[in-house]
């Protein structure tokens, strides 16, 4: 099972990808998590990416492509994987096609989680994350607050707001998404891979809709 998720920042891709990865024992490849790990570890790619991420700009294709080439070549991806946050534009999509060809694999399904910008802005600005690498829990000041304000329920670490989740950068991130990433909808529609799922609702309802799509595609 090889699945690609599309959706603007805050659409809930990460949440649904994690649930799906757990249910089907797939490898969840999140460009955001991979980049943040590289930044935290101070790798060459991470340092290059940080300059762009702090400004709310997209990381150059070459950095992302190198990261995914390494990951997709690992044995753990042979059973199946979920791509989250990559590709972000047509050029990356074509590079992904080449990468998959190299490992003799094809995408089975592309799911687009669509959500109005006003809801996305509220979701993103209220998001708080646990910086503990061994934890990585995510909370929201309105929708899923921690039991103790500002403290992770799971490990007790002080929660933080990602620099690119701050209000002044959110509108810019959404604008960039619509300009560069939205054309991917047409790209994958032409390949007869695209399925739209409403991302404005309860997590379990959205997950049920995703499972219905996968059943329709007869992927097991």
PDB file of C-alpha atoms in Angstrom:
ATOM      1  CA  UNK A   1       0.000   0.000   0.000  1.00  0.00           C
ATOM      2  CA  UNK A   2       1.583   3.253  -1.164  1.00  0.00           C
ATOM      3  CA  UNK A   3      -0.456   6.362  -0.419  1.00  0.00           C
ATOM      4  CA  UNK A   4       0.120  10.084  -0.913  1.00  0.00           C
ATOM      5  CA  UNK A   5      -1.726  12.717   1.130  1.00  0.00           C
ATOM      6  CA  UNK A   6      -2.320  16.230  -0.193  1.00  0.00           C
ATOM      7  CA  UNK A   7      -3.736  19.096   1.841  1.00  0.00           C
ATOM      8  CA  UNK A   8      -2.862  22.585   3.027  1.00  0.00           C
ATOM      9  CA  UNK A   9      -0.976  23.208   6.284  1.00  0.00           C
ATOM     10  CA  UNK A  10      -3.348  22.434   9.161  1.00  0.00           C
ATOM     11  CA  UNK A  11      -5.594  20.143   7.115  1.00  0.00           C
ATOM     12  CA  UNK A  12      -4.884  17.252   9.466  1.00  0.00           C
ATOM     13  CA  UNK A  13      -2.702  15.171   7.178  1.00  0.00           C
ATOM     14  CA  UNK A  14      -0.328  14.198   9.970  1.00  0.00           C
ATOM     15  CA  UNK A  15      -3.079  12.974  12.279  1.00  0.00           C
ATOM     16  CA  UNK A  16      -4.750  10.849   9.621  1.00  0.00           C
ATOM     17  CA  UNK A  17      -1.451   9.514   8.290  1.00  0.00           C
ATOM     18  CA  UNK A  18      -0.415   8.331  11.752  1.00  0.00           C
ATOM     19  CA  UNK A  19      -3.744   6.559  12.267  1.00  0.00           C
ATOM     20  CA  UNK A  20      -3.489   4.912   8.873  1.00  0.00           C
ATOM     21  CA  UNK A  21       0.141   3.908   9.371  1.00  0.00           C
ATOM     22  CA  UNK A  22      -0.725   2.266  12.685  1.00  0.00           C
ATOM     23  CA  UNK A  23      -3.737   0.405  11.303  1.00  0.00           C
ATOM     24  CA  UNK A  24      -1.922  -1.037   8.288  1.00  0.00           C
ATOM     25  CA  UNK A  25       1.641  -1.088   9.717  1.00  0.00           C
ATOM     26  CA  UNK A  26       2.958   1.295   7.073  1.00  0.00           C
ATOM     27  CA  UNK A  27       5.921   3.663   7.212  1.00  0.00           C
ATOM     28  CA  UNK A  28       4.779   7.277   7.653  1.00  0.00           C
ATOM     29  CA  UNK A  29       7.092   9.643   5.803  1.00  0.00           C
ATOM     30  CA  UNK A  30       6.376  13.225   6.839  1.00  0.00           C
ATOM     31  CA  UNK A  31       8.446  15.866   5.099  1.00  0.00           C
ATOM     32  CA  UNK A  32       7.854  18.218   8.014  1.00  0.00           C
ATOM     33  CA  UNK A  33       9.053  15.747  10.651  1.00  0.00           C
ATOM     34  CA  UNK A  34      12.012  14.699   8.511  1.00  0.00           C
ATOM     35  CA  UNK A  35      13.060  18.305   7.972  1.00  0.00           C
ATOM     36  CA  UNK A  36      12.613  19.290  11.621  1.00  0.00           C
ATOM     37  CA  UNK A  37      14.710  16.303  12.680  1.00  0.00           C
ATOM     38  CA  UNK A  38      17.416  17.346  10.228  1.00  0.00           C
ATOM     39  CA  UNK A  39      17.289  20.924  11.561  1.00  0.00           C
ATOM     40  CA  UNK A  40      17.480  19.743  15.179  1.00  0.00           C
ATOM     41  CA  UNK A  41      20.408  17.452  14.389  1.00  0.00           C
ATOM     42  CA  UNK A  42      22.203  20.251  12.560  1.00  0.00           C
ATOM     43  CA  UNK A  43      22.746  18.286   9.374  1.00  0.00           C
ATOM     44  CA  UNK A  44      23.802  20.047   6.191  1.00  0.00           C
ATOM     45  CA  UNK A  45      20.299  19.712   4.753  1.00  0.00           C
ATOM     46  CA  UNK A  46      18.785  20.771   8.074  1.00  0.00           C
ATOM     47  CA  UNK A  47      20.801  23.966   8.306  1.00  0.00           C
ATOM     48  CA  UNK A  48      19.947  24.810   4.707  1.00  0.00           C
ATOM     49  CA  UNK A  49      16.262  24.150   5.352  1.00  0.00           C
ATOM     50  CA  UNK A  50      16.060  26.184   8.577  1.00  0.00           C
ATOM     51  CA  UNK A  51      16.696  29.486   6.828  1.00  0.00           C
ATOM     52  CA  UNK A  52      13.654  28.948   4.616  1.00  0.00           C
ATOM     53  CA  UNK A  53      11.388  27.413   7.284  1.00  0.00           C
ATOM     54  CA  UNK A  54      11.898  30.337   9.675  1.00  0.00           C
ATOM     55  CA  UNK A  55      10.654  32.702   6.957  1.00  0.00           C
ATOM     56  CA  UNK A  56       7.614  30.575   6.162  1.00  0.00           C
ATOM     57  CA  UNK A  57       9.051  29.698   2.759  1.00  0.00           C
ATOM     58  CA  UNK A  58       9.180  26.288   1.144  1.00  0.00           C
ATOM     59  CA  UNK A  59      12.386  24.290   1.405  1.00  0.00           C
ATOM     60  CA  UNK A  60      14.194  23.880  -1.970  1.00  0.00           C
ATOM     61  CA  UNK A  61      13.301  20.791  -3.982  1.00  0.00           C
ATOM     62  CA  UNK A  62      16.840  19.449  -3.922  1.00  0.00           C
ATOM     63  CA  UNK A  63      16.820  19.155  -0.118  1.00  0.00           C
ATOM     64  CA  UNK A  64      13.489  17.331   0.027  1.00  0.00           C
ATOM     65  CA  UNK A  65      14.310  15.023  -2.856  1.00  0.00           C
ATOM     66  CA  UNK A  66      17.572  13.928  -1.233  1.00  0.00           C
ATOM     67  CA  UNK A  67      15.777  13.190   2.035  1.00  0.00           C
ATOM     68  CA  UNK A  68      13.071  11.115   0.376  1.00  0.00           C
ATOM     69  CA  UNK A  69      15.465   9.255  -1.900  1.00  0.00           C
ATOM     70  CA  UNK A  70      17.274   8.022   1.197  1.00  0.00           C
ATOM     71  CA  UNK A  71      14.078   7.072   3.034  1.00  0.00           C
ATOM     72  CA  UNK A  72      12.301   5.330   0.155  1.00  0.00           C
ATOM     73  CA  UNK A  73      15.352   3.168  -0.470  1.00  0.00           C
ATOM     74  CA  UNK A  74      15.220   1.696   3.033  1.00  0.00           C
ATOM     75  CA  UNK A  75      13.831  -1.854   3.562  1.00  0.00           C
ATOM     76  CA  UNK A  76      11.098  -0.602   5.902  1.00  0.00           C
ATOM     77  CA  UNK A  77       9.381   1.086   2.958  1.00  0.00           C
ATOM     78  CA  UNK A  78       9.178  -2.123   0.927  1.00  0.00           C
ATOM     79  CA  UNK A  79       5.975  -3.176   2.723  1.00  0.00           C
ATOM     80  CA  UNK A  80       4.293   0.137   2.019  1.00  0.00           C
ATOM     81  CA  UNK A  81       4.436   3.796   2.951  1.00  0.00           C
ATOM     82  CA  UNK A  82       2.442   6.983   3.349  1.00  0.00           C
ATOM     83  CA  UNK A  83       3.832  10.224   1.923  1.00  0.00           C
ATOM     84  CA  UNK A  84       2.845  13.305   3.910  1.00  0.00           C
ATOM     85  CA  UNK A  85       3.898  16.749   2.688  1.00  0.00           C
ATOM     86  CA  UNK A  86       5.784  15.606  -0.404  1.00  0.00           C
ATOM     87  CA  UNK A  87       5.550  16.310  -3.283  1.00  0.00           C
ATOM     88  CA  UNK A  88       4.601  19.978  -2.952  1.00  0.00           C
ATOM     89  CA  UNK A  89       4.746  21.002  -6.597  1.00  0.00           C
ATOM     90  CA  UNK A  90       4.713  19.534 -10.089  1.00  0.00           C
ATOM     91  CA  UNK A  91       8.502  19.377 -10.343  1.00  0.00           C
ATOM     92  CA  UNK A  92       8.675  17.354  -7.124  1.00  0.00           C
ATOM     93  CA  UNK A  93       5.848  15.113  -8.323  1.00  0.00           C
ATOM     94  CA  UNK A  94       7.818  14.277 -11.450  1.00  0.00           C
ATOM     95  CA  UNK A  95      10.923  13.647  -9.343  1.00  0.00           C
ATOM     96  CA  UNK A  96       8.846  11.356  -7.123  1.00  0.00           C
ATOM     97  CA  UNK A  97       7.721   9.402 -10.179  1.00  0.00           C
ATOM     98  CA  UNK A  98      11.392   8.910 -11.027  1.00  0.00           C
ATOM     99  CA  UNK A  99      12.248   7.830  -7.476  1.00  0.00           C
ATOM    100  CA  UNK A 100       9.414   5.309  -7.423  1.00  0.00           C
ATOM    101  CA  UNK A 101      10.519   3.988 -10.796  1.00  0.00           C
ATOM    102  CA  UNK A 102      13.997   3.437  -9.356  1.00  0.00           C
ATOM    103  CA  UNK A 103      12.598   1.239  -6.574  1.00  0.00           C
ATOM    104  CA  UNK A 104      10.037  -0.373  -8.894  1.00  0.00           C
ATOM    105  CA  UNK A 105       6.995   1.001  -7.076  1.00  0.00           C
ATOM    106  CA  UNK A 106       3.909   3.036  -7.940  1.00  0.00           C
ATOM    107  CA  UNK A 107       1.470   5.133  -5.938  1.00  0.00           C
ATOM    108  CA  UNK A 108      -1.819   3.346  -5.283  1.00  0.00           C
ATOM    109  CA  UNK A 109      -3.924   6.282  -4.115  1.00  0.00           C
ATOM    110  CA  UNK A 110      -3.683  10.051  -3.653  1.00  0.00           C
ATOM    111  CA  UNK A 111      -5.979  11.562  -1.015  1.00  0.00           C
ATOM    112  CA  UNK A 112      -6.682  15.298  -0.930  1.00  0.00           C
ATOM    113  CA  UNK A 113      -7.865  16.578   2.467  1.00  0.00           C
ATOM    114  CA  UNK A 114      -9.605  19.844   1.616  1.00  0.00           C
ATOM    115  CA  UNK A 115     -10.492  22.419   4.307  1.00  0.00           C
ATOM    116  CA  UNK A 116     -11.425  26.159   4.188  1.00  0.00           C
ATOM    117  CA  UNK A 117      -8.546  28.562   4.895  1.00  0.00           C
ATOM    118  CA  UNK A 118     -10.341  30.194   7.855  1.00  0.00           C
ATOM    119  CA  UNK A 119     -10.482  26.867   9.668  1.00  0.00           C
ATOM    120  CA  UNK A 120      -6.901  26.054   8.731  1.00  0.00           C
ATOM    121  CA  UNK A 121      -5.655  29.339  10.214  1.00  0.00           C
ATOM    122  CA  UNK A 122      -7.382  28.634  13.529  1.00  0.00           C
ATOM    123  CA  UNK A 123      -6.013  25.105  13.646  1.00  0.00           C
ATOM    124  CA  UNK A 124      -2.436  26.110  12.886  1.00  0.00           C
ATOM    125  CA  UNK A 125      -2.149  29.100  15.212  1.00  0.00           C
ATOM    126  CA  UNK A 126      -3.524  27.122  18.147  1.00  0.00           C
ATOM    127  CA  UNK A 127      -1.268  24.121  17.679  1.00  0.00           C
ATOM    128  CA  UNK A 128       1.293  23.292  20.374  1.00  0.00           C
ATOM    129  CA  UNK A 129       3.860  20.504  20.149  1.00  0.00           C
ATOM    130  CA  UNK A 130       6.037  18.557  22.545  1.00  0.00           C
ATOM    131  CA  UNK A 131       9.699  19.184  21.634  1.00  0.00           C
ATOM    132  CA  UNK A 132      10.753  15.893  23.233  1.00  0.00           C
ATOM    133  CA  UNK A 133      11.965  13.832  20.264  1.00  0.00           C
ATOM    134  CA  UNK A 134      10.898  10.598  21.974  1.00  0.00           C
ATOM    135  CA  UNK A 135       7.362  11.931  22.409  1.00  0.00           C
ATOM    136  CA  UNK A 136       6.298  14.379  19.666  1.00  0.00           C
ATOM    137  CA  UNK A 137       2.735  14.694  21.011  1.00  0.00           C
ATOM    138  CA  UNK A 138       0.601  17.436  19.457  1.00  0.00           C
ATOM    139  CA  UNK A 139      -2.042  19.509  21.270  1.00  0.00           C
ATOM    140  CA  UNK A 140      -4.331  22.440  20.454  1.00  0.00           C
ATOM    141  CA  UNK A 141      -5.232  25.269  22.804  1.00  0.00           C
ATOM    142  CA  UNK A 142      -8.910  24.987  21.783  1.00  0.00           C
ATOM    143  CA  UNK A 143      -9.616  21.559  20.324  1.00  0.00           C
ATOM    144  CA  UNK A 144      -7.307  19.253  22.289  1.00  0.00           C
ATOM    145  CA  UNK A 145      -5.696  21.156  25.182  1.00  0.00           C
ATOM    146  CA  UNK A 146      -3.320  19.410  27.591  1.00  0.00           C
ATOM    147  CA  UNK A 147      -4.580  18.623  31.103  1.00  0.00           C
ATOM    148  CA  UNK A 148      -2.124  21.170  32.490  1.00  0.00           C
ATOM    149  CA  UNK A 149      -1.781  24.329  30.393  1.00  0.00           C
ATOM    150  CA  UNK A 150       1.478  24.368  28.462  1.00  0.00           C
ATOM    151  CA  UNK A 151       2.613  20.931  29.644  1.00  0.00           C
ATOM    152  CA  UNK A 152       2.669  17.680  27.640  1.00  0.00           C
ATOM    153  CA  UNK A 153       0.303  15.053  29.074  1.00  0.00           C
ATOM    154  CA  UNK A 154       2.568  12.212  27.996  1.00  0.00           C
ATOM    155  CA  UNK A 155       6.004  13.252  29.259  1.00  0.00           C
ATOM    156  CA  UNK A 156       5.671  16.515  31.192  1.00  0.00           C
ATOM    157  CA  UNK A 157       7.795  18.583  28.812  1.00  0.00           C
ATOM    158  CA  UNK A 158       6.860  22.237  28.273  1.00  0.00           C
ATOM    159  CA  UNK A 159       4.936  22.595  25.013  1.00  0.00           C
ATOM    160  CA  UNK A 160       6.072  24.998  22.304  1.00  0.00           C
ATOM    161  CA  UNK A 161       4.649  26.688  19.225  1.00  0.00           C
ATOM    162  CA  UNK A 162       6.544  26.019  16.024  1.00  0.00           C
ATOM    163  CA  UNK A 163       8.036  29.171  14.522  1.00  0.00           C
ATOM    164  CA  UNK A 164       6.123  28.651  11.274  1.00  0.00           C
ATOM    165  CA  UNK A 165       2.816  28.202  13.160  1.00  0.00           C
ATOM    166  CA  UNK A 166       2.774  31.840  14.264  1.00  0.00           C
ATOM    167  CA  UNK A 167       0.007  34.035  12.864  1.00  0.00           C
ATOM    168  CA  UNK A 168       2.209  36.288  10.738  1.00  0.00           C
ATOM    169  CA  UNK A 169       3.482  33.306   8.761  1.00  0.00           C
ATOM    170  CA  UNK A 170       0.295  31.256   8.466  1.00  0.00           C
ATOM    171  CA  UNK A 171      -1.370  33.313   5.726  1.00  0.00           C
ATOM    172  CA  UNK A 172       1.875  33.281   3.752  1.00  0.00           C
ATOM    173  CA  UNK A 173       2.146  29.488   4.076  1.00  0.00           C
ATOM    174  CA  UNK A 174      -1.413  29.014   2.832  1.00  0.00           C
ATOM    175  CA  UNK A 175      -0.842  31.403  -0.068  1.00  0.00           C
ATOM    176  CA  UNK A 176       2.286  29.506  -1.093  1.00  0.00           C
ATOM    177  CA  UNK A 177       0.385  26.216  -0.844  1.00  0.00           C
ATOM    178  CA  UNK A 178      -2.415  27.368  -3.123  1.00  0.00           C
ATOM    179  CA  UNK A 179       0.026  28.750  -5.671  1.00  0.00           C
ATOM    180  CA  UNK A 180       2.405  25.807  -5.887  1.00  0.00           C
ATOM    181  CA  UNK A 181       0.691  22.721  -4.488  1.00  0.00           C
ATOM    182  CA  UNK A 182      -2.884  23.001  -5.706  1.00  0.00           C
ATOM    183  CA  UNK A 183      -1.866  22.144  -9.313  1.00  0.00           C
ATOM    184  CA  UNK A 184      -0.983  18.675  -8.006  1.00  0.00           C
ATOM    185  CA  UNK A 185      -4.699  17.999  -7.731  1.00  0.00           C
ATOM    186  CA  UNK A 186      -5.013  18.190 -11.515  1.00  0.00           C
ATOM    187  CA  UNK A 187      -1.752  16.264 -11.959  1.00  0.00           C
ATOM    188  CA  UNK A 188      -2.954  13.252  -9.981  1.00  0.00           C
ATOM    189  CA  UNK A 189      -6.526  13.545 -11.225  1.00  0.00           C
ATOM    190  CA  UNK A 190      -5.152  13.000 -14.715  1.00  0.00           C
ATOM    191  CA  UNK A 191      -3.497   9.806 -13.454  1.00  0.00           C
ATOM    192  CA  UNK A 192      -6.856   8.645 -12.041  1.00  0.00           C
ATOM    193  CA  UNK A 193      -5.352   8.418  -8.549  1.00  0.00           C
ATOM    194  CA  UNK A 194      -7.010  11.354  -6.767  1.00  0.00           C
ATOM    195  CA  UNK A 195      -9.764  11.096  -4.154  1.00  0.00           C
ATOM    196  CA  UNK A 196     -11.077  14.126  -2.244  1.00  0.00           C
ATOM    197  CA  UNK A 197     -11.952  13.791   1.448  1.00  0.00           C
ATOM    198  CA  UNK A 198     -13.566  16.599   3.481  1.00  0.00           C
ATOM    199  CA  UNK A 199     -11.077  17.590   6.189  1.00  0.00           C
ATOM    200  CA  UNK A 200     -13.564  19.716   8.171  1.00  0.00           C
ATOM    201  CA  UNK A 201     -15.046  17.334  10.731  1.00  0.00           C
ATOM    202  CA  UNK A 202     -14.336  14.942  13.568  1.00  0.00           C
ATOM    203  CA  UNK A 203     -11.113  12.971  13.247  1.00  0.00           C
ATOM    204  CA  UNK A 204     -12.872   9.601  13.372  1.00  0.00           C
ATOM    205  CA  UNK A 205     -15.367  10.615  10.672  1.00  0.00           C
ATOM    206  CA  UNK A 206     -12.549  11.776   8.412  1.00  0.00           C
ATOM    207  CA  UNK A 207     -10.645   8.541   9.042  1.00  0.00           C
ATOM    208  CA  UNK A 208     -13.748   6.504   8.180  1.00  0.00           C
ATOM    209  CA  UNK A 209     -14.052   8.407   4.895  1.00  0.00           C
ATOM    210  CA  UNK A 210     -10.403   7.655   4.116  1.00  0.00           C
ATOM    211  CA  UNK A 211     -10.895   3.949   4.825  1.00  0.00           C
ATOM    212  CA  UNK A 212     -13.901   3.972   2.513  1.00  0.00           C
ATOM    213  CA  UNK A 213     -11.726   5.414  -0.256  1.00  0.00           C
ATOM    214  CA  UNK A 214      -9.112   2.720   0.276  1.00  0.00           C
ATOM    215  CA  UNK A 215     -11.732  -0.015   0.216  1.00  0.00           C
ATOM    216  CA  UNK A 216     -13.096   1.369  -3.032  1.00  0.00           C
ATOM    217  CA  UNK A 217      -9.580   1.161  -4.416  1.00  0.00           C
ATOM    218  CA  UNK A 218      -9.372  -2.441  -3.146  1.00  0.00           C
ATOM    219  CA  UNK A 219      -6.008  -1.911  -1.474  1.00  0.00           C
ATOM    220  CA  UNK A 220      -5.256  -4.427   1.274  1.00  0.00           C
TER     221      UNK A 220
END
